[in-house]
Coordinates of C-alpha atoms in Angstrom, one line a residue:
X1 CA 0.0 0.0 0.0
X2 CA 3.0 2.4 1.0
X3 CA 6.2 2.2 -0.3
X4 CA 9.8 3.7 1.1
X5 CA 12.0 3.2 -1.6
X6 CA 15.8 4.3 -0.8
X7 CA 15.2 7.2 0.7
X8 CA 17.9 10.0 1.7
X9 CA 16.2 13.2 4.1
X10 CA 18.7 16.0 5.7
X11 CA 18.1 18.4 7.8
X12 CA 20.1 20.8 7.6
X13 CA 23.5 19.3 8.6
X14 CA 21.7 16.2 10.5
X15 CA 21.5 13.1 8.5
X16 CA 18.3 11.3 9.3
X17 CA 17.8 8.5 6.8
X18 CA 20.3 7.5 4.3
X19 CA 18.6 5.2 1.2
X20 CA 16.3 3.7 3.9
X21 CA 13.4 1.7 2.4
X22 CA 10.4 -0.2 4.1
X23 CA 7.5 -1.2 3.3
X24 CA 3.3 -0.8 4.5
X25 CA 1.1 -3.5 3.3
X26 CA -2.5 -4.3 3.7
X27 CA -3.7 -5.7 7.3
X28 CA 0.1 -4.7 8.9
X29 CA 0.3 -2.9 12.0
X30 CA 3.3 -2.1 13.1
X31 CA 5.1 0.3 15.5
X32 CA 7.8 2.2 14.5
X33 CA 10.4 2.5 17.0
X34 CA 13.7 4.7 17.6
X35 CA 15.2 6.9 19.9
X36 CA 14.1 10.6 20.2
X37 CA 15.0 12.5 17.2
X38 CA 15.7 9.6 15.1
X39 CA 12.8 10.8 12.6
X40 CA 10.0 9.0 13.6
X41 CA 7.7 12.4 12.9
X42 CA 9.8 13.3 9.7
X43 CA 9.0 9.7 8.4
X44 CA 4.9 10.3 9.1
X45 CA 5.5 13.9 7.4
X46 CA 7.1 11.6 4.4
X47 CA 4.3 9.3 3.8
X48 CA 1.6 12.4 3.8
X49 CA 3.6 14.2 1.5
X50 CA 4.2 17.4 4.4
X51 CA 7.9 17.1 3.1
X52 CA 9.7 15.5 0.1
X53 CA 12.8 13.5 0.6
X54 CA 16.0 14.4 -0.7
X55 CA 16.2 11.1 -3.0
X56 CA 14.6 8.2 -3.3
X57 CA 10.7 8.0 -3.3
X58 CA 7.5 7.5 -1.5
X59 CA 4.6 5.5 -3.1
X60 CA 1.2 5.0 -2.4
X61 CA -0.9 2.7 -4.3
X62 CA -4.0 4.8 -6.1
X63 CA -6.9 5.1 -4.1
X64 CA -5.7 4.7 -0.6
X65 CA -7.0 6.8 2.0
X66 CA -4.6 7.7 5.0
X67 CA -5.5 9.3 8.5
X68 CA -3.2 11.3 10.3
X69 CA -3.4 11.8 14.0
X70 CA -0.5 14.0 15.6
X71 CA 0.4 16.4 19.1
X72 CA -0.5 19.2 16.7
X73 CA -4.6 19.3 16.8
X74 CA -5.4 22.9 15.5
X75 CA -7.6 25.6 16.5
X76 CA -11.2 23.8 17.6
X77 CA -14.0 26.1 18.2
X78 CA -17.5 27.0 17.8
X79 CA -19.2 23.6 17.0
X80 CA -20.1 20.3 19.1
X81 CA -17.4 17.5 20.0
X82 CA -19.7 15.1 17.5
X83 CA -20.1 17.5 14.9
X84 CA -16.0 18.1 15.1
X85 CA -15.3 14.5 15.1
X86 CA -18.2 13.8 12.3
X87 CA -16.9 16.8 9.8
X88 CA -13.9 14.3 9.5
X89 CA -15.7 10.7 8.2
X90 CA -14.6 11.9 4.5
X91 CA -17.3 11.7 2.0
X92 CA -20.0 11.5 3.8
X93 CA -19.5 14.1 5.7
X94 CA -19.6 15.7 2.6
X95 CA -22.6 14.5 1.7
X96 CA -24.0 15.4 4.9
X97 CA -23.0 19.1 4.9
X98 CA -24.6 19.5 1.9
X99 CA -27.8 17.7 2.5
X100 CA -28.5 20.4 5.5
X101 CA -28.0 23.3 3.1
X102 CA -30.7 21.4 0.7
X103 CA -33.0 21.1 4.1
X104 CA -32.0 25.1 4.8
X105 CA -32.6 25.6 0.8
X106 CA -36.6 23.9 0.8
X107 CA -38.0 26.1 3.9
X108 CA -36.3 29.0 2.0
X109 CA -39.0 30.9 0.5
X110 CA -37.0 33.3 -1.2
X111 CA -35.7 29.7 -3.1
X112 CA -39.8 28.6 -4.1
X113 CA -39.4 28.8 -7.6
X114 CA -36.2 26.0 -7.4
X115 CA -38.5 23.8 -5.3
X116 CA -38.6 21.6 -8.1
X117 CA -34.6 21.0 -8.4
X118 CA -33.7 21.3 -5.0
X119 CA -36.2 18.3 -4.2
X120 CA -34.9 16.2 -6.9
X121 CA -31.0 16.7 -5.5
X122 CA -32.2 16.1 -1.9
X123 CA -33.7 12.7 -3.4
X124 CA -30.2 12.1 -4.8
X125 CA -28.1 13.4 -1.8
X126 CA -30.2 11.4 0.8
X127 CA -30.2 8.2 -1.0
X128 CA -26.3 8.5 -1.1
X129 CA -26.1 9.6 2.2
X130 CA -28.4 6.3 3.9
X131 CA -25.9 4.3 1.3
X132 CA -22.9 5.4 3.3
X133 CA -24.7 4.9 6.5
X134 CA -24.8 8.7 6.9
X135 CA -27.4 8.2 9.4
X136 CA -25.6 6.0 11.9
X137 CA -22.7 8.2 11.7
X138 CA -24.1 10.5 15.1
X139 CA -24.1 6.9 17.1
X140 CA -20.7 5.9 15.6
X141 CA -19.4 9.3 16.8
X142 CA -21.0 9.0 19.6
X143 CA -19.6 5.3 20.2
X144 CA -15.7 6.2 19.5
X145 CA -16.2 9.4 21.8
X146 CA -18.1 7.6 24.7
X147 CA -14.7 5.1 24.4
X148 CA -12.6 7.8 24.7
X149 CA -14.2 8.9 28.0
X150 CA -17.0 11.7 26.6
X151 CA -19.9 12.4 28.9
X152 CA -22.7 12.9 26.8
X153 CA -22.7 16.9 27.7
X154 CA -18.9 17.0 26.5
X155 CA -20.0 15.8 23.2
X156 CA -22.3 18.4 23.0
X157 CA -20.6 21.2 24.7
X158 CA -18.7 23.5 22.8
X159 CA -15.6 21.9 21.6
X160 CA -13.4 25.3 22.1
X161 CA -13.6 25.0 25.9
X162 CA -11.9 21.5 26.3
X163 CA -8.8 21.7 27.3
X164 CA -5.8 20.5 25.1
X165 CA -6.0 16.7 26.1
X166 CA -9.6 16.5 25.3
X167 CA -8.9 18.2 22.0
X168 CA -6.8 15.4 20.9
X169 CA -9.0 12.9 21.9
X170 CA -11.2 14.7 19.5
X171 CA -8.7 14.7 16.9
X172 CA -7.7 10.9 17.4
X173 CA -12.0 9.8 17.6
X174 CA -12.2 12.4 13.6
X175 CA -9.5 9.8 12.3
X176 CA -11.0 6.6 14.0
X177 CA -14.5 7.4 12.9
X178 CA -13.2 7.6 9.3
X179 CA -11.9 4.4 9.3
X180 CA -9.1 5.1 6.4
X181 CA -7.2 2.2 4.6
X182 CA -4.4 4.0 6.6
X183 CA -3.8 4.9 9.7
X184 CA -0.6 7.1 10.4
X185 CA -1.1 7.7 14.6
X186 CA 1.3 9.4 16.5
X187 CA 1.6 8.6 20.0
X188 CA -1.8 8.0 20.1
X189 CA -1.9 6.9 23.7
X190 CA -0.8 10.3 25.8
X191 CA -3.5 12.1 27.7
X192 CA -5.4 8.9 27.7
X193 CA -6.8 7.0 31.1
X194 CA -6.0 3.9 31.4
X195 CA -9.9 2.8 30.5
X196 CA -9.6 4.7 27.2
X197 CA -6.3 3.2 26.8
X198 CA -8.1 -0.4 26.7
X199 CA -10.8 0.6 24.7
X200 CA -8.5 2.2 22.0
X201 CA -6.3 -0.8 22.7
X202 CA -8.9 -3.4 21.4
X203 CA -10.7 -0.8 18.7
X204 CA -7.1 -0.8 16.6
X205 CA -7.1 -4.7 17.5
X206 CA -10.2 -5.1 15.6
X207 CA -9.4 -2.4 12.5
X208 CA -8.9 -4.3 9.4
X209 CA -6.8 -1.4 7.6
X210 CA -3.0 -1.4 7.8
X211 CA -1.6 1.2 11.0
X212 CA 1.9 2.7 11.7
X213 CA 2.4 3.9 15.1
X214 CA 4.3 5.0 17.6
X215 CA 3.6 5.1 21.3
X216 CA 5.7 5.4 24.7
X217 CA 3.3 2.8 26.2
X218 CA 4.8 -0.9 25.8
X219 CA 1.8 -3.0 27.3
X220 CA 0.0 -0.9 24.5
X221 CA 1.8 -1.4 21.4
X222 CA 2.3 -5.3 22.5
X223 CA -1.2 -6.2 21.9
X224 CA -1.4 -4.3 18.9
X225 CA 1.7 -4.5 16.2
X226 CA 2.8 -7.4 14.0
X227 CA 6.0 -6.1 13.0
X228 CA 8.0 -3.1 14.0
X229 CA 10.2 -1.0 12.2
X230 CA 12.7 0.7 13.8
X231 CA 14.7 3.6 12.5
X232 CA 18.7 4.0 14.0
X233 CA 21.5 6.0 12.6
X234 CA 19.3 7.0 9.4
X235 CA 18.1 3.4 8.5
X236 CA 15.0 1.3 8.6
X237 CA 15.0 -2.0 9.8
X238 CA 11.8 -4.4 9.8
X239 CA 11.0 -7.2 12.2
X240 CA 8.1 -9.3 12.3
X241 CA 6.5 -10.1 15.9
X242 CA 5.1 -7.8 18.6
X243 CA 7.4 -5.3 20.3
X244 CA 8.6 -8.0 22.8
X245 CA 10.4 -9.6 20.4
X246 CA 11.9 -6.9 18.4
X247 CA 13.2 -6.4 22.1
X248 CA 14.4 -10.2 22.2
X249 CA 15.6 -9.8 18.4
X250 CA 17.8 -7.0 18.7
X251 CA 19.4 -7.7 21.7
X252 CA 20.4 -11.0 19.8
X253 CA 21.4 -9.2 16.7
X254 CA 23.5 -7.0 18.5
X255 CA 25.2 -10.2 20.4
X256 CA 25.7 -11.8 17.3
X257 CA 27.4 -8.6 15.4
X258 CA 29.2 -7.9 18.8
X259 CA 30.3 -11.7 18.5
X260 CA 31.4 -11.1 14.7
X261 CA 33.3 -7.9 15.5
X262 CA 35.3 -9.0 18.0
X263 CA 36.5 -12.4 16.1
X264 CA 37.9 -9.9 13.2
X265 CA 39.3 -7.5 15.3
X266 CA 41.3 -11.1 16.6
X267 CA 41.9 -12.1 13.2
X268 CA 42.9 -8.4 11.9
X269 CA 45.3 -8.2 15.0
X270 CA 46.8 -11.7 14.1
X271 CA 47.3 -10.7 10.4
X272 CA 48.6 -7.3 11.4
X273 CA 51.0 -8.7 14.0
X274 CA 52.5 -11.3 11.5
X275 CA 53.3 -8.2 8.8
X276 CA 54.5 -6.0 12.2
X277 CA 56.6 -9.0 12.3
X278 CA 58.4 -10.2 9.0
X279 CA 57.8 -7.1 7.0
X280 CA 61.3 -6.7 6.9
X281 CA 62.8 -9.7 6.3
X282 CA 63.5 -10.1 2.3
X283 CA 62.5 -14.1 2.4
X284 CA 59.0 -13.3 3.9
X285 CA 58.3 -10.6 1.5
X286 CA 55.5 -12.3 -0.6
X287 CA 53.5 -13.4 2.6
X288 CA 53.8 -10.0 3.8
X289 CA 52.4 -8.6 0.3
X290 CA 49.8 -11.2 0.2
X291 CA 48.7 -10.3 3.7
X292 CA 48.6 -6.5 3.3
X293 CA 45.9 -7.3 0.3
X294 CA 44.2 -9.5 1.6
X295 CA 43.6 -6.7 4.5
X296 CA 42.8 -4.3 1.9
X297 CA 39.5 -6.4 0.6
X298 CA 38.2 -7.4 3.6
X299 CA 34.6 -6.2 4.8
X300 CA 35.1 -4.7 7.9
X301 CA 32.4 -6.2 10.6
X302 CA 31.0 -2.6 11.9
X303 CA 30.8 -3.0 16.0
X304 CA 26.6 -3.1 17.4
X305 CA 24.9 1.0 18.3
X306 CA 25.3 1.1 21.9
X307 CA 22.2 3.4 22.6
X308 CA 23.4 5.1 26.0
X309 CA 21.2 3.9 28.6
X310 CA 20.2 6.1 31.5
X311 CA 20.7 5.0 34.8
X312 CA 19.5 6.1 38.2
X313 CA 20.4 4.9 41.7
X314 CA 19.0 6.4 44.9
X315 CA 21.4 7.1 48.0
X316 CA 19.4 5.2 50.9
X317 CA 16.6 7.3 52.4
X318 CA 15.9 8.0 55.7
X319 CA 13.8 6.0 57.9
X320 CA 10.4 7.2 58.3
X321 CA 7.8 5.5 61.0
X322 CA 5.5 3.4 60.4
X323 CA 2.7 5.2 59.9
X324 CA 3.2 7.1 56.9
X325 CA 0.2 9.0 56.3
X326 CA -3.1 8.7 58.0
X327 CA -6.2 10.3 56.9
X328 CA -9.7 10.3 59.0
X329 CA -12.8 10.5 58.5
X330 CA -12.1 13.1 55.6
X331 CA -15.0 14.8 53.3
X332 CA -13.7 16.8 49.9
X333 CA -16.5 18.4 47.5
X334 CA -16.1 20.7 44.7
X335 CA -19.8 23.0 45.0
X336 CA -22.3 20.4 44.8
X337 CA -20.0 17.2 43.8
X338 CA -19.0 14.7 46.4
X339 CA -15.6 13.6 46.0
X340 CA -15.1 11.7 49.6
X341 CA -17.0 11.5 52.7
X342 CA -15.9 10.0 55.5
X343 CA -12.5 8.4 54.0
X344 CA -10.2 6.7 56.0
X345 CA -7.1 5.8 55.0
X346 CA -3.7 4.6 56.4
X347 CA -0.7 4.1 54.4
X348 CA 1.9 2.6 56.3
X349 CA 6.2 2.2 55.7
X350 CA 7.6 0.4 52.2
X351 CA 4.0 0.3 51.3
X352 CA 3.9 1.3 47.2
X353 CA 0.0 2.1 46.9
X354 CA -1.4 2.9 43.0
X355 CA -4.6 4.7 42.9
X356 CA -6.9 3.1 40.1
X357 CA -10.4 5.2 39.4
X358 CA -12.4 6.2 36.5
X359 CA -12.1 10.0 35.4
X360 CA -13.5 12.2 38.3
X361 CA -13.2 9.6 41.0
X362 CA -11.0 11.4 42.6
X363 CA -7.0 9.9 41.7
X364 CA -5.6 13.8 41.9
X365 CA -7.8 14.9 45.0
X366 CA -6.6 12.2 47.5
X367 CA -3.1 13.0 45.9
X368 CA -3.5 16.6 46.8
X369 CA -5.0 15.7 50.3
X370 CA -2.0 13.5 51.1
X371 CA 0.5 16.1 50.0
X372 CA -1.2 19.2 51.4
X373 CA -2.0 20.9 47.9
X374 CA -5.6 20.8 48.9
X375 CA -7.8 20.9 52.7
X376 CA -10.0 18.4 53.1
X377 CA -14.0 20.1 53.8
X378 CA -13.5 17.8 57.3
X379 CA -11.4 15.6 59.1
X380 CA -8.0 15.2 59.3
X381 CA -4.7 14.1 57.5
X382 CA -2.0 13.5 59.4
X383 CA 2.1 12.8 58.3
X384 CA 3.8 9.9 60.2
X385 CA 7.3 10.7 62.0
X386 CA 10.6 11.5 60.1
X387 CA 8.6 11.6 56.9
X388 CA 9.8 13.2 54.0
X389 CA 8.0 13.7 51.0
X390 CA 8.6 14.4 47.3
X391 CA 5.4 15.0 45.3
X392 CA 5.6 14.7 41.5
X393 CA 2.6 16.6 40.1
X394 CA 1.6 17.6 36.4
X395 CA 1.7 21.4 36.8
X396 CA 5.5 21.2 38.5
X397 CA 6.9 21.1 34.9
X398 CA 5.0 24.8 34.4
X399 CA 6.8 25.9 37.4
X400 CA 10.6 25.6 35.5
X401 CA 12.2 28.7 34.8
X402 CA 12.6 29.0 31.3
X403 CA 15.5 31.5 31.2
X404 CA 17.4 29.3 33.1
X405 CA 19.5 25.9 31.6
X406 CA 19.0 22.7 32.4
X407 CA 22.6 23.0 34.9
X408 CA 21.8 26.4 36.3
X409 CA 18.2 24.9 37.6
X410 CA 19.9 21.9 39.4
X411 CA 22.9 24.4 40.7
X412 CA 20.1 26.6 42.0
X413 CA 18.1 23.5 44.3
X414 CA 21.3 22.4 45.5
X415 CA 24.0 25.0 45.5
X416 CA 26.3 23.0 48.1
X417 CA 26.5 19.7 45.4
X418 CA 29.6 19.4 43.7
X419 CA 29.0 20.2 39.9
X420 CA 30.7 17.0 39.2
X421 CA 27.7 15.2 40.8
X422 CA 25.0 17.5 39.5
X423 CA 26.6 16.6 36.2
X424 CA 26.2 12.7 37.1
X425 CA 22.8 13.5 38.4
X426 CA 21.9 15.1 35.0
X427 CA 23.1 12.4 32.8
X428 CA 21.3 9.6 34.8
X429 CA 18.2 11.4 33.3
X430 CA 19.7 11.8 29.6
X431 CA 21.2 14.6 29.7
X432 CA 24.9 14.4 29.1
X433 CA 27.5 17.1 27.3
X434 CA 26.3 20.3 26.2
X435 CA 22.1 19.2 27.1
X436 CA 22.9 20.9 30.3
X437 CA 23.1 23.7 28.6
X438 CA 19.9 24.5 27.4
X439 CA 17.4 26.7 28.4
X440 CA 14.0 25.4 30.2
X441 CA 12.0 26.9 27.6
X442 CA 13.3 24.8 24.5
X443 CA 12.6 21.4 26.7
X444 CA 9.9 18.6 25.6
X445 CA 7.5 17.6 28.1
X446 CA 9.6 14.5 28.6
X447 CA 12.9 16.5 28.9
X448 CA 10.6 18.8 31.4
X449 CA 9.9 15.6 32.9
X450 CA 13.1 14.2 33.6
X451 CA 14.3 17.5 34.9
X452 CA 11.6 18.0 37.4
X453 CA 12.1 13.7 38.5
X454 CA 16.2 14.7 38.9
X455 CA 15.4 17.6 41.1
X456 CA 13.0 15.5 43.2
X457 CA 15.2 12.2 43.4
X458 CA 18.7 13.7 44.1
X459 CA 18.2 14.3 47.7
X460 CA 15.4 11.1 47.8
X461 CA 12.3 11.9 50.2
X462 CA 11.2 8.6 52.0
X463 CA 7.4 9.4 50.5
X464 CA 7.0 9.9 46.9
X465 CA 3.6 11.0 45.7
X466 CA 3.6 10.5 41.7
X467 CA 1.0 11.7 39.8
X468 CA 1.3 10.3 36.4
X469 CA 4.9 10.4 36.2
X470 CA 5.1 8.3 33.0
X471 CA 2.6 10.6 30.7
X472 CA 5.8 12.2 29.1
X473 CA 8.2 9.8 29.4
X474 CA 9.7 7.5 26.1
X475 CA 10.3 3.6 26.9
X476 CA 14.0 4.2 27.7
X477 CA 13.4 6.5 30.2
X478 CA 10.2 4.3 31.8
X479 CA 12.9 1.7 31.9
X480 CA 15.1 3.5 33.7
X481 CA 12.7 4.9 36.6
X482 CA 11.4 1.6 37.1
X483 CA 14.6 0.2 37.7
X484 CA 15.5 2.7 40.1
X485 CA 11.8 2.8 42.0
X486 CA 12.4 -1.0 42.3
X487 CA 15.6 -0.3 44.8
X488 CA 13.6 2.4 46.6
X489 CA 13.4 1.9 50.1
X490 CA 10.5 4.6 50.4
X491 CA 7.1 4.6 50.6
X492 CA 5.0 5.5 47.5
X493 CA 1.6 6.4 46.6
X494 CA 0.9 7.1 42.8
X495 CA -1.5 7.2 40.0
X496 CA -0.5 6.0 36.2
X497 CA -2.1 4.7 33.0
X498 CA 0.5 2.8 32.4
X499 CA 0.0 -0.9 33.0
X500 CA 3.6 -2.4 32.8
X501 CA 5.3 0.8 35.7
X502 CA 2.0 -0.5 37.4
X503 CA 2.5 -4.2 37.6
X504 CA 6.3 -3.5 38.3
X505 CA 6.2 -1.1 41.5
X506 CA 2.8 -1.7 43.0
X507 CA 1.9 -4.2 46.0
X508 CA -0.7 -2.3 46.9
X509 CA -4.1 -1.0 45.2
X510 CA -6.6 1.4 45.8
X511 CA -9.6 1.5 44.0
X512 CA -11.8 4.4 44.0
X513 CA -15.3 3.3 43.7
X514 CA -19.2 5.4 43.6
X515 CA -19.4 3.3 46.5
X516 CA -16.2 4.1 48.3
X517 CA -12.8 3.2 48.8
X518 CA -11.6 -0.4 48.0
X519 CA -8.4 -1.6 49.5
X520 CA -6.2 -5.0 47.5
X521 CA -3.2 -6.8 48.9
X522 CA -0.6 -7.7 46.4
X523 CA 0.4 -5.2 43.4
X524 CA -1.8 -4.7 39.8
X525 CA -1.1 -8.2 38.5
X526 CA -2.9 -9.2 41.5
X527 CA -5.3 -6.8 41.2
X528 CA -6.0 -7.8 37.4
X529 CA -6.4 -11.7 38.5
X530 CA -8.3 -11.3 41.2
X531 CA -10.9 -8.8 39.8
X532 CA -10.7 -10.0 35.9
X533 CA -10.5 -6.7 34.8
X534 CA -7.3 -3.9 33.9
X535 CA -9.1 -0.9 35.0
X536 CA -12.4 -0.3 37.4
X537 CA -14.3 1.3 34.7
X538 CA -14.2 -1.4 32.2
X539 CA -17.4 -4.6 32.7
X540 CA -15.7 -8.0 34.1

């Protein structure tokens, strides 16, 4: 369906595919990996003809329709969620459009005398408009909306005052809706709960058109991709299997070319130590000159990438008491909405509790009641003794100073550190060399991210409150803070939507419920065994 056929693309002085070629085909889905600015967006821009490449070509079979779904969702105002998400179904939306203005045009009585003509378009228009199922298309809007966690009087409110998260899920339910031969969707999976999550999750499942993805959620691309392509030093390289085993596949590869590499280098320093040797002696002189050509023609075995991997390890933490935080009897309402009454809740030492609730349970409230940011309407939260906490919350990467670089903002939290350390302290979180030296402003949301976890982890708390630390955060970097939350001594309470930094730090679950508080021994896995179901808003 979509062809890459030897494609070169510079920008500016940066290389980022060199004769690269690849391939879409009918009922593939695949996730295209790589590490950040490898050219996973330039390669989407590619395919929908946003930019040309420098050689080589891109082809699309005749007839193919493609939807794109990017960060970038445009200016939405002044119409409905559904009729936003509608205007983008393609031809019959079309169709539609232009079979209200016919409707407008027959109670027009300044239009009388074209009665005739208008009603025999309208006949026409409405026959192809039932043909294209025109007039399920406010249920199937309604349907891929409701899945992306809509209420019914967001889908008819005003799409302009959503905020930027709903707006893409506006964007991505336009593009699902349509139902193209092709589906281009970038990072598809950010701002989304973890019920939306599944629902998406098992929509894509069931699409019979060909996808190319990408998405910082593993558990998420897992149980959707048949083949992966993975883009490294400007090349493409295809592997068939879910994103487990590309894992497995490349990390054999890259054994095996290690394995090759270093059995030449043994061989080259053989051949080279026998010409070091004899060169010059007179009666070796033909060996020698065979030897030297035969070094000449040899393919040299290139050594494996070694992506640089980030790691983090905390200094021990202080011991806190038992009782880490205790709330009683607590009531929260926002004007007439009940978020808690009467909660009691005690979270005690080494306990790592995840929060699990449907949209408005209440995840961020308790999260601010633990931490302070918000007073409960009664009762009382209480902090244990020798408890120190470190709260990770979404608006703390807002709160960066963008004049200041990446160095100057650790420098100025801990102005006694050596820089040495604040430099080691800055690579564990992927920035190494001159990174430091960029401004806040020019930061991703994952760099933000990063920063604001460094800042918050150098001198460890023995609580940590996360609230959806992973939203920005690539695989690599996932990785990395699970392996370090693993060795934490501390005590953590946190909310996330993704499942696989669930299962690996939780022994604990809350579940926020309409009919209270629900408390689970053992971690998500447990949680998803014993209940039958990944999230509390989806039907066992």
């Amino acid at each position: 369906m979509i062809r890459l056929d030897n494609i070169s693309k510079h920008n500016g002085h940066r290389v980022i595919f060199i004769e690269a070629s690849a391939s879409l085909q009918k009922g593939e889905k695949i996730g295209l990996v790589g590490p950040n600015g490898a050219g996973k967006t330039t390669l989407f821009r590619l395919i929908t003809g946003q930019e040309d490449p420098d050689e080589g070509h891109v082809l699309t079979d005749r007839g193919v329709s493609i939807g794109f779904f990017n960060q970038d969702v445009g200016e939405m105002a002044g119409r409905s969620a559904v009729a936003e998400v509608m205007d983008g179904a393609g031809p019959v939306a079309e169709i539609g459009a232009e079979l209200a203005e016919l409707e407008a045009a027959m109670a027009d009585p300044d239009r009388f005398d074209e009665l005739d003509t208008i009603l025999e378009r309208f006949g026409e228009v409405q026959a192809r408009f039932e043909e294209l199922g025109g007039y399920a298309l406010d249920g199937r809007a309604r349907e891929v909306l409701h899945g992306l966690g809509f209420s019914q009087a967001m889908m008819d409110g005003d799409v302009g005052l959503l905020s930027g998260g709903w707006k893409m899920r506006v964007a991505l339910a336009r593009i699902l809706l349509m139902k193209p031969d092709v589906m281009l969707l970038d990072e598809p999976s950010n701002h989304l709960d973890l019920e939306s999550l599944i629902w998406l999750e098992q929509f894509l499942a069931g699409y019979d058109g060909a996808l190319l993805m990408t998405s910082h959620d593993r558990a998420f691309m897992n149980r959707i991709i048949n083949k992966v392509i993975e883009i490294d030093g400007g090349a493409l390289t295809s592997f068939s299997g879910d994103y487990e085993f590309y894992e497995q596949q490349r990390a054999l590869n890259e054994k095996q070319q290690q394995a090759q590499f270093d059995r030449q280098q043994a061989m080259l320093a053989k051949e080279v130590a026998f010409i070091e040797r004899f060169k010059a002696r007179a009666s070796h002189a033909a060996q020698v000159q065979s030897r030297v050509k035969k070094l000449d023609k040899i393919d040299r075995v290139e050594p494996p990438k070694r992506r640089q991997a980030m790691s983090f390890t905390f200094p021990p933490v202080p011991r806190s008491g038992d009782a880490v935080v205790n709330l009683r009897g607590v009531d929260k309402r926002y004007g007439e909405r009940v978020i808690y009454q009467g909660l009691d809740l005690l979270i005690r030492r080494q306990e790592r509790c995840c929060v699990l609730g449907v949209n408005g349970a209440g995840k961020s409230t308790l999260l601010k009641l633990v931490t302070g940011t918000t007073t409960p309407d009664a009762g009382t939260v209480t902090l244990g003794g020798s408890v120190k906490m470190g709260y990770f919350a979404q608006h703390a990467m807002d709160l960066l100073d963008g004049d200041r670089t990446i160095f100057e903002t650790l420098n100025d939290a801990f102005p006694l550190a050596a820089q040495g350390s604040l430099r080691t302290l800055a690579g564990g979180f992927g920035f190494s060399g001159d990174d430091v030296e960029k401004t806040c402003r020019v930061l991703s949301g994952g760099e933000k991210a990063r920063l604001v976890m460094a800042l918050m982890l150098y001198d460890p708390p023995n609580f940590l409150v996360l609230d959806e630390p992973t939203n920005h955060l690539d695989i690599a970097t996932k990785e990395m803070l699970i392996a370090a939350l693993a060795d934490y001594e501390g005590t953590m309470l946190f909310v996330s939507h993704d499942r696989h930094f669930l299962a690996a730090l939780s022994n604990r679950v809350l579940e926020l419920t309409p009919g209270g508080l629900h408390r689970y021994d053992g971690g998500y896995t447990e949680y998803v065994a014993g209940t039958g179901r990944e999230a509390p808003g989806l039907h066992e």
